[in-house]
XYZ file of C-alpha atoms in Angstrom:
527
model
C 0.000 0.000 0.000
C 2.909 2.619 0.536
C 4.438 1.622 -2.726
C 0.849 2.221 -4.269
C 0.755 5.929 -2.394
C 4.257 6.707 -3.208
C 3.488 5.641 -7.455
C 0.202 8.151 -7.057
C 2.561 10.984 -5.548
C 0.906 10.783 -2.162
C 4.640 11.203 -0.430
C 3.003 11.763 3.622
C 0.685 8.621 3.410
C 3.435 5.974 1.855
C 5.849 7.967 4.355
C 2.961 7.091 7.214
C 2.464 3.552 5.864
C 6.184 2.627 5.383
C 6.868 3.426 8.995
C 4.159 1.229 10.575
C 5.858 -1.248 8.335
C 9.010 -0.715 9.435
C 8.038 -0.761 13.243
C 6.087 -4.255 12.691
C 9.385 -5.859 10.629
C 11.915 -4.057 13.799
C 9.484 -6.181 16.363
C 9.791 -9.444 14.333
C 13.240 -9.353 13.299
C 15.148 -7.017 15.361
C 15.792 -3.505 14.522
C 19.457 -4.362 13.595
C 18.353 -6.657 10.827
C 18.805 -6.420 7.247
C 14.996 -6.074 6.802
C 14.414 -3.598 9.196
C 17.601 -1.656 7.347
C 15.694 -1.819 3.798
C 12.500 -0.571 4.995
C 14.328 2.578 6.587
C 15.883 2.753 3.197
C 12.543 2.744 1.652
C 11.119 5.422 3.909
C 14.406 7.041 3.133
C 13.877 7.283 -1.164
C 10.288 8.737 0.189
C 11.682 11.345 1.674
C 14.331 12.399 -0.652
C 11.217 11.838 -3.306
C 9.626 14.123 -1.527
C 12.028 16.530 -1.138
C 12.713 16.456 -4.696
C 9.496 16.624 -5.987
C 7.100 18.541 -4.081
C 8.008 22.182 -4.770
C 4.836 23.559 -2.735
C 6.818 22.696 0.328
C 9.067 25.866 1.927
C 12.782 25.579 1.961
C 12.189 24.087 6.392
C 9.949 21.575 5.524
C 11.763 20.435 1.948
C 15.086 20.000 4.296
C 13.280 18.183 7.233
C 12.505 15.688 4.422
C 16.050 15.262 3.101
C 17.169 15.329 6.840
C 15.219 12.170 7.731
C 16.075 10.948 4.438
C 19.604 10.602 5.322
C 18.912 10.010 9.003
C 17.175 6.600 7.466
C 19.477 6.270 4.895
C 22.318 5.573 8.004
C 20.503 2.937 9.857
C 20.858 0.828 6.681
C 24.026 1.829 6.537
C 24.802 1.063 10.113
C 23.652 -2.592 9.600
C 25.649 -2.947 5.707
C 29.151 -1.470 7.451
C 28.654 -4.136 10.486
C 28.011 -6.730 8.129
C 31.200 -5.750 5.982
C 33.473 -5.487 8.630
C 32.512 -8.717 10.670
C 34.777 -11.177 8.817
C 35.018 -9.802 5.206
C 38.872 -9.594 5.291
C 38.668 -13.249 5.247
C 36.922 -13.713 2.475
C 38.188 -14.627 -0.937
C 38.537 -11.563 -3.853
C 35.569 -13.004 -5.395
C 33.279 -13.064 -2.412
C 34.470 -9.739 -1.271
C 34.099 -8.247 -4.908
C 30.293 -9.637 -4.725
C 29.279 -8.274 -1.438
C 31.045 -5.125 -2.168
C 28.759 -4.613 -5.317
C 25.581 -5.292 -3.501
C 26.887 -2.624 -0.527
C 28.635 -0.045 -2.524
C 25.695 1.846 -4.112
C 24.739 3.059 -0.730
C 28.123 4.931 0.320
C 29.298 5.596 -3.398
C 25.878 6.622 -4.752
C 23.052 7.045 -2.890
C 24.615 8.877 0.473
C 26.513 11.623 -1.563
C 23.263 12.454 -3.325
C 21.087 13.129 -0.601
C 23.944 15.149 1.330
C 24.043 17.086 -1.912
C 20.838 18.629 -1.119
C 21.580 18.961 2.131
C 25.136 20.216 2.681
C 25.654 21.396 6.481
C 28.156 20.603 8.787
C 26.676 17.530 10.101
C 26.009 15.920 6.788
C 29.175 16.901 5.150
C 31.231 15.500 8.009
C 28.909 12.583 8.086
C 30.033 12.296 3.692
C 33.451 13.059 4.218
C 33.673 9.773 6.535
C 31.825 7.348 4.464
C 34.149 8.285 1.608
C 36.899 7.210 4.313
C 35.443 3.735 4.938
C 34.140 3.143 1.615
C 38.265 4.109 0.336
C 39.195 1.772 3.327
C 37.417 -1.282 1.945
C 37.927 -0.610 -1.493
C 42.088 -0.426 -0.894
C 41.742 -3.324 2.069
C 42.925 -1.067 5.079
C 40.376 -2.659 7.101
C 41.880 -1.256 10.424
C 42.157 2.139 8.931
C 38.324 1.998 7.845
C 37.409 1.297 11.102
C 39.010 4.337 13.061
C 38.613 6.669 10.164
C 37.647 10.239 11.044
C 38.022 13.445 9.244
C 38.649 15.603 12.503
C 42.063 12.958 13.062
C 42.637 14.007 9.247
C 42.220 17.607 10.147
C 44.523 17.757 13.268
C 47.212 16.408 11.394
C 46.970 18.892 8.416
C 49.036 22.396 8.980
C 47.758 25.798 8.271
C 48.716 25.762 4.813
C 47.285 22.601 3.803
C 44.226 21.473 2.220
C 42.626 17.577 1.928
C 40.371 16.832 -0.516
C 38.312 13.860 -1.305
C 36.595 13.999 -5.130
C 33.868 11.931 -5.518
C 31.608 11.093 -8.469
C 27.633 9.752 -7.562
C 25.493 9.464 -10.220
C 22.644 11.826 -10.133
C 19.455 10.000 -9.149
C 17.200 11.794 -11.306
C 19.138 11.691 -14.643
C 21.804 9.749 -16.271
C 24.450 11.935 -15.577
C 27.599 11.748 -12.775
C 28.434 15.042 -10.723
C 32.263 15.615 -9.585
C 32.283 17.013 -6.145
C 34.979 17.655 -4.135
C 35.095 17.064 0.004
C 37.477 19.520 1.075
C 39.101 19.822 4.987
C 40.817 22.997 6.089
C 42.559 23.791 9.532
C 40.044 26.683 9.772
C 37.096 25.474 9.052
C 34.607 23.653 11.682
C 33.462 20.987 9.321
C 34.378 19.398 5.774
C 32.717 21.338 3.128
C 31.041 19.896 -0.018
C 31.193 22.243 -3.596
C 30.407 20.662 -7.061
C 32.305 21.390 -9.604
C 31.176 20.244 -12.694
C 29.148 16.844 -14.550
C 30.123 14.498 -16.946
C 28.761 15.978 -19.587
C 30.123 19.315 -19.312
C 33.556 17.500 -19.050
C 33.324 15.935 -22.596
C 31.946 19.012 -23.959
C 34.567 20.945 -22.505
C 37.250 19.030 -23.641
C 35.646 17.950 -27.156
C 35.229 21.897 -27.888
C 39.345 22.272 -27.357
C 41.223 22.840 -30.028
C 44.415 21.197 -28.689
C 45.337 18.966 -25.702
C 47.115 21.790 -24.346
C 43.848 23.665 -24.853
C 42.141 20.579 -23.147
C 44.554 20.806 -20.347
C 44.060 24.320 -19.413
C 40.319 23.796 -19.650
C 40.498 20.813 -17.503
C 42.264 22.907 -15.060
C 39.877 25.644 -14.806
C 36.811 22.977 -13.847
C 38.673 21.049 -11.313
C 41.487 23.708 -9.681
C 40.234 26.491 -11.210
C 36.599 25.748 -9.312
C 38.617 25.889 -5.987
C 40.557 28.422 -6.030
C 39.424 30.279 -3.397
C 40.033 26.954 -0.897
C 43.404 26.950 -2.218
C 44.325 30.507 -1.071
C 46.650 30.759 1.369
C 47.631 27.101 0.880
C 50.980 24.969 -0.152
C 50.294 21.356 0.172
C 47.229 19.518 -1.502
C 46.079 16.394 -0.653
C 44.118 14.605 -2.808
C 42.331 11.644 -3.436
C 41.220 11.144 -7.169
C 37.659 9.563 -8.305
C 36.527 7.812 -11.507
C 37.784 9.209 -14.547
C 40.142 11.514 -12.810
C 42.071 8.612 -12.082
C 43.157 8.258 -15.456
C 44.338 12.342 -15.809
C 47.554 13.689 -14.366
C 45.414 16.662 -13.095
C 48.686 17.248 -10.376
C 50.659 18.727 -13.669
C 47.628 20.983 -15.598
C 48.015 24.179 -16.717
C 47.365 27.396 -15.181
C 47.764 29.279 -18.606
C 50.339 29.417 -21.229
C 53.116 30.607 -18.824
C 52.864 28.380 -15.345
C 51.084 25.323 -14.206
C 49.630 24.436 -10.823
C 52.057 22.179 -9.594
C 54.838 25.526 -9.909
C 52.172 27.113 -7.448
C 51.495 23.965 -4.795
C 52.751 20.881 -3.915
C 50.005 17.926 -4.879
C 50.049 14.822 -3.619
C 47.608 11.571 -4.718
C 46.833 9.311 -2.258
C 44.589 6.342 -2.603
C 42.195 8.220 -0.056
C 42.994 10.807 2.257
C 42.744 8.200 5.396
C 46.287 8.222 5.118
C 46.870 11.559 6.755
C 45.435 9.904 10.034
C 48.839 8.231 10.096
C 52.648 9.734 10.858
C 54.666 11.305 7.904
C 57.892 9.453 9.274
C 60.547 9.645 5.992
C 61.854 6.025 5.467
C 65.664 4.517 5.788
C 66.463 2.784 2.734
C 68.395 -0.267 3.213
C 67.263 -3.083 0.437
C 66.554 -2.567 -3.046
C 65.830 -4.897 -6.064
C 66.246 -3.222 -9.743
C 64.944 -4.708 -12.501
C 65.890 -3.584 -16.613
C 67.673 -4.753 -19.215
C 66.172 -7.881 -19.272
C 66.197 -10.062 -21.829
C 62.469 -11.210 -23.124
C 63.697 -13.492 -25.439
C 65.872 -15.799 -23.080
C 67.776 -16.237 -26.340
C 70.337 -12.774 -26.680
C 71.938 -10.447 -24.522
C 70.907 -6.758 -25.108
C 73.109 -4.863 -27.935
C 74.367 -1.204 -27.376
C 74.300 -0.272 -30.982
C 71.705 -0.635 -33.855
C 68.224 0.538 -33.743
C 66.491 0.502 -30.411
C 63.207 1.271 -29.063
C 61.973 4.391 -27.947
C 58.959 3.135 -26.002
C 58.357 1.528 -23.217
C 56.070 -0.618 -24.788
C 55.498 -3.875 -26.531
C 57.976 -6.269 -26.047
C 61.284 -5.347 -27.444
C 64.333 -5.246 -25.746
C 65.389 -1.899 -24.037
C 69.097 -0.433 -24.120
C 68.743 2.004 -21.535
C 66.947 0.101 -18.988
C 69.853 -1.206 -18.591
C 71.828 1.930 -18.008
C 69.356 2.802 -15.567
C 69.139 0.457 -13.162
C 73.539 0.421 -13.237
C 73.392 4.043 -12.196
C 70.921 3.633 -9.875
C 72.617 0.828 -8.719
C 75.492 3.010 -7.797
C 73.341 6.124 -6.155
C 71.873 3.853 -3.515
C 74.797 1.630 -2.802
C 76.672 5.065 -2.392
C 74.403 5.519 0.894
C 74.734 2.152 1.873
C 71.409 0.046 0.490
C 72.158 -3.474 -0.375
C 71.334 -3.935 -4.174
C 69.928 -6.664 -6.362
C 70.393 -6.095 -9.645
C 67.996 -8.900 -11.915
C 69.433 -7.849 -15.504
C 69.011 -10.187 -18.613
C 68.056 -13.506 -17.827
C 67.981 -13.220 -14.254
C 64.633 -11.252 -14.201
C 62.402 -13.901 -14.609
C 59.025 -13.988 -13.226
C 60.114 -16.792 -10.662
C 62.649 -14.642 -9.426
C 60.081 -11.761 -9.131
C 57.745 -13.654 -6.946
C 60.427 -14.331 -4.061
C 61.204 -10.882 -3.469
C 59.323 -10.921 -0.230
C 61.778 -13.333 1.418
C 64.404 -10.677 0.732
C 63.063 -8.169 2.968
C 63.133 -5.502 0.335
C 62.056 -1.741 0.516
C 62.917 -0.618 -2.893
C 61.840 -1.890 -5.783
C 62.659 -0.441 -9.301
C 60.894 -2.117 -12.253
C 62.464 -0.336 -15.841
C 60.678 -2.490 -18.313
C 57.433 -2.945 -20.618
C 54.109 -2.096 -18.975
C 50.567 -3.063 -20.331
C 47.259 -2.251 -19.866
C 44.845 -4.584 -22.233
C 42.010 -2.680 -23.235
C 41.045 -4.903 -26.487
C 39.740 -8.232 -24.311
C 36.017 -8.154 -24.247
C 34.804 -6.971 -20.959
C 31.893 -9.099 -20.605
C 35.142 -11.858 -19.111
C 36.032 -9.427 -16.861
C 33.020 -9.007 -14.283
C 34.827 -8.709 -11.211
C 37.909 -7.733 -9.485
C 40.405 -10.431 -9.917
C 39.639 -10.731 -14.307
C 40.420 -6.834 -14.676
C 43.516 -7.096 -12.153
C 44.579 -9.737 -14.783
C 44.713 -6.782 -17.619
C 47.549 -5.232 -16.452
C 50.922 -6.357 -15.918
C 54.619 -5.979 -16.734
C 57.073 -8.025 -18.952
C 59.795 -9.872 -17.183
C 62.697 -11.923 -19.220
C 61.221 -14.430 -21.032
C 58.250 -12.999 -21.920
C 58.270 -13.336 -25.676
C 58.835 -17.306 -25.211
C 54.851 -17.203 -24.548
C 54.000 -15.514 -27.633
C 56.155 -18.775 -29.438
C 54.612 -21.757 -27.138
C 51.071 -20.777 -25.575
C 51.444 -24.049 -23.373
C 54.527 -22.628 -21.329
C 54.189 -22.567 -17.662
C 52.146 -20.154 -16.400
C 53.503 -19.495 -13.064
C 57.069 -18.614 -14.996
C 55.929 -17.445 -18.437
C 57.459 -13.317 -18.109
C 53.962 -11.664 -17.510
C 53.257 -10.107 -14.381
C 49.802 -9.091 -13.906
C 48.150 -7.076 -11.163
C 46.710 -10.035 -10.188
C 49.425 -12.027 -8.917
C 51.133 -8.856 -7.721
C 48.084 -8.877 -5.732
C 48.874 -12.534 -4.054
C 52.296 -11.308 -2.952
C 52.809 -10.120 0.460
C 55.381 -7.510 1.095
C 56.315 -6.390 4.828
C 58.153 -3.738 4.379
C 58.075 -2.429 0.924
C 58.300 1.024 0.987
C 58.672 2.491 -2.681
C 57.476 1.027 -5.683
C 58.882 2.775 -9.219
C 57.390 1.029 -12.369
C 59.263 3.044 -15.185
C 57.195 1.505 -17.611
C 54.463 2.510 -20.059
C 50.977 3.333 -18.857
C 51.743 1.352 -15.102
C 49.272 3.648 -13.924
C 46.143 2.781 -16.174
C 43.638 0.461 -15.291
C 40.150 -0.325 -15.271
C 37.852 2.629 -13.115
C 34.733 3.289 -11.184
C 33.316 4.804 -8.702
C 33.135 1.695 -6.027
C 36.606 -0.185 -6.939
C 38.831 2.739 -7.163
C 41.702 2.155 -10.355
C 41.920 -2.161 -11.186
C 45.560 -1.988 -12.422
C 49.234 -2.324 -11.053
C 48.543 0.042 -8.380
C 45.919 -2.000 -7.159
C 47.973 -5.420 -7.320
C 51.149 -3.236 -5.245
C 48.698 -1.582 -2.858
C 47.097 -4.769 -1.762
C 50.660 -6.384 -2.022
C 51.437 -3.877 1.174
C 53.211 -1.288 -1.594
C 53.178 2.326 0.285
C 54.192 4.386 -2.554
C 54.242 3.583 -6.264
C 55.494 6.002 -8.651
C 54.078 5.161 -12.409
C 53.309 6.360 -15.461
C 49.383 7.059 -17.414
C 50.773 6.998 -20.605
C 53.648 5.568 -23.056
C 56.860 6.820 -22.019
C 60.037 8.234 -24.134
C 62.949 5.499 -22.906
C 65.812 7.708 -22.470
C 63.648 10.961 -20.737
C 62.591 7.779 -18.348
C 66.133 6.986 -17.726
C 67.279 10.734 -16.977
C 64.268 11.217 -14.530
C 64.289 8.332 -12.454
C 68.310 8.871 -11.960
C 67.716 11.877 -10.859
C 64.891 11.161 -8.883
C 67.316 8.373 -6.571
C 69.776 10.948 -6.634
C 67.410 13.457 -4.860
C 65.662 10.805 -2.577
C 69.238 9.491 -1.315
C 70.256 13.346 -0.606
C 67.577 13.701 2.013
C 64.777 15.138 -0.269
C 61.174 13.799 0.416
C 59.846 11.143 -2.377
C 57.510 14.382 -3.838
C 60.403 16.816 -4.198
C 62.517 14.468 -5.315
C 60.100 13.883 -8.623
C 59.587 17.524 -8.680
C 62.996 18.470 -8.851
C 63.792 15.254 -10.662
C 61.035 16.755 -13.918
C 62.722 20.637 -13.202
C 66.238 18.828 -14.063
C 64.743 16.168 -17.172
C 62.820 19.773 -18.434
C 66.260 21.954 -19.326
C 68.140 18.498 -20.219
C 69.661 19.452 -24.402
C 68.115 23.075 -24.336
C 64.663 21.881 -22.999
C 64.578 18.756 -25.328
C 61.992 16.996 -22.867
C 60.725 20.356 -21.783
C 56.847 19.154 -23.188
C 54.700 17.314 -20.871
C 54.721 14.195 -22.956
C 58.415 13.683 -21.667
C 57.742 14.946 -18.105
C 53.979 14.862 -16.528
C 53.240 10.790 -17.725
C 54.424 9.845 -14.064
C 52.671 10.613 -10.998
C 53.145 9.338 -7.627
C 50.630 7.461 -5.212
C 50.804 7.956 -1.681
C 53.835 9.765 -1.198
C 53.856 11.938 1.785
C 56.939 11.281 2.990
């Protein structure tokens, strides 16, 4: 009968009926069940409905409505995040991937909506939270996800810094998702919710461009330019990218012709903002393991001369990989950290998978990356099938191109999926100077399915990678540099930001474009 009142428009009487409902279903099943949690998320969509819908109702009475839409909304909620964390880190990827799905929706979609029409302090706060847990469980930090609480993230910010948390719902009423951005000052009393733009203004925006450095500075203006007056007064971003925004290096967009954001503030990407609850202690380097030069053929050594490629991509062998990992070799054994070096036909994938008995907190990976896009998605319907897309090349990887029947637990490809399986207890810095190691599958409930995933879950706390295909000797000169600045003291952001200043006037600004110098971005480096 409510469901018949609420089809007629009759909002108060399936409101009325709902509740009765509800108070029967609390008596007979207990008002911490899962039925008694979707009937208060019935009587919630009545409210919001309501709220929506009925535009004889003043401003007061339109924002009780959404107010006891969301206050309904969190006893659902409240039953879905005990269920979740009551023995769902012992579940396997599948089963967590399927409950995930059926929970999702109601922190990633339905909560930021309603708080969208009703952005105070309490609800805001309230968002800014969820997006913590719901970051938590989609990157597996269980134990952070439990404790996490924007006013920890805002005693540990200092004046002039800024979190932010972007998030994407998809409108209820049409089609369409809305970037927003959850933003925590040190002088503000509560997180603060703005929108900044949809979906469709983003394509149109950036199909109406005439170049992609005209895309660039328009894709500036909607997400920094939007905030500018939050960033006054500020030097340190934190931010925690949503959706499609995964996919853009927005840390490295244009300001105008002349100077670009990341000249004006220092950004740094984390997987979610959670991890400003936690101590910026910088790290001691003592163990790395380098990977490059390899040989994917497990048939010839790598030849200095004769033509060689300039991408880091496909599966041909790469000269100065080679020279890399040697000079990097030598900057961190200079300040005493026990190298590794896996070169030709040492690199195998075998070799790759017992690096966690080696205690290592370095590792450097200068080889082919891949992100397969062509493989019909309909396979790939959860978690573990798109972790499989992505993956690097390790020697011998050419052999399975020759004998599809070769071993696949040694056959050169390492996908984000078996990264995944590892278990690392003390890696500290990930670098994958490879091509697009930073692409992956996106959405608004799973975060980015690629290498970053498989290293994150792995127990990875920073990975440095690249969104798109990457020149091979501008790779070389920036990541030397980069292990030159990290092993002088600098922190792991400086050091890349000094690292692209130095590849930038390299030959009279040879690499000075952004194709040579803003493909790599760095996750969760705030030390």
């Amino acid at each position: 009968m409510a469901d018949f009142y609420f089809t007629a428009g009759n909002y108060d009487k399936a409101i009325e009926l709902e509740q009765k409902s509800m108070n029967m279903i609390g008596e007979l099943f207990g008002y911490k069940s899962f039925e008694y949690a979707t009937s208060a998320l019935t009587i919630a969509n009545y409210y919001y409905s309501k709220g929506r819908n009925d535009s004889s109702c003043p401003q007061n009475v339109t924002d009780q409505s959404f107010s006891k839409a969301i206050n309904n909304l969190k006893i659902i909620m409240s039953v879905t995040t005990d269920s979740l964390l009551t023995g769902y880190d012992k579940l396997n990827s599948k089963d967590k991937y399927l409950l995930w799905q059926q929970a999702c929706p109601l922190y990633d979609r339905l909560f930021p909506c309603y708080v969208a029409c009703l952005r105070n302090d309490s609800t805001v706060s309230d968002l800014y939270n969820t997006v913590l847990f719901s970051k938590g469980i989609t990157w597996r930090d269980y134990n952070e996800a439990i404790k996490a609480d924007w006013r920890i993230i805002q005693k540990n910010l200092h004046s002039d810094e800024i979190a932010i948390e972007f998030i994407s719902p998809v409108d209820l009423d049409v089609d369409n998702i809305i970037y927003y951005a959850l933003i925590i000052r040190k002088d503000h009393v509560a997180p603060y919710m703005i929108k900044l733009f949809d979906l469709m203004q983003l394509r149109k925006t950036l199909e109406s461009a005439s170049s992609k450095f005209e895309k660039d500075i328009q894709l500036g203006k909607l997400i920094w330019g939007n905030l500018e007056k939050e960033m006054q007064g500020i030097r340190n971003i934190y931010f925690s990218a949503t959706h499609v925004l995964h996919q853009m290096p927005i840390e490295y967009l244009p300001i105008d012709n002349q100077k670009y954001y990341f000249e004006e503030f220092n950004f740094y990407r984390l997987s979610s903002t959670i991890n400003l609850c936690s101590e910026r202690i910088r790290p001691k380097y003592y163990c790395a393991a380098l990977y490059g030069g390899l040989d994917y053929d497990y048939s010839q050594e790598l030849e200095s001369d004769g033509e060689r490629p300039k991408k880091r991509a496909g599966v041909e062998s790469l000269y100065n990989t080679r020279l890399e990992i040697e000079e990097i070799s030598q900057i961190l054994k200079s300040k005493g950290v026990k190298c590794e070096e896996y070169t030709g036909l040492k690199g195998t994938e075998a070799s790759f998978k017992s690096l966690p008995e080696h205690n290592i907190n370095v590792l450097h990976l200068s080889t082919h990356g891949k992100y397969e896009t062509t493989i019909e998605t309909s396979k790939y319907i959860n978690e573990d099938n798109a972790l499989s897309r992505s993956y690097i090349a390790l020697s011998g990887v050419n052999m399975k191109l020759l004998d599809p029947q070769i071993d696949e637990n040694n056959d050169g490809i390492m996908s984000a999926l078996d990264i995944s399986k590892m278990i690392f207890k003390s890696l500290d810095l990930v670098s994958l100077a490879a091509c697009e190691s930073a692409l992956g599958g996106y959405s608004d409930d799973d975060g980015i399915l690629g290498l970053q995933k498989g290293f994150k879950k792995a127990g990875a706390k920073t990975i440095l990678m690249s969104l798109d295909k990457v020149d091979d000797e501008a790779t070389r000169i920036l990541m030397v540099e980069f292990y030159k600045n990290l092993m002088s003291g600098k922190s792991k952001l400086q050091s890349l930001k000094d690292a692209q200043k130095h590849l930038r006037h390299v030959d009279n600004g040879k690499y000075d474009t952004p194709e040579y110098w803003a493909s790599f971005i760095m996750l969760d480096g705030i030390n």
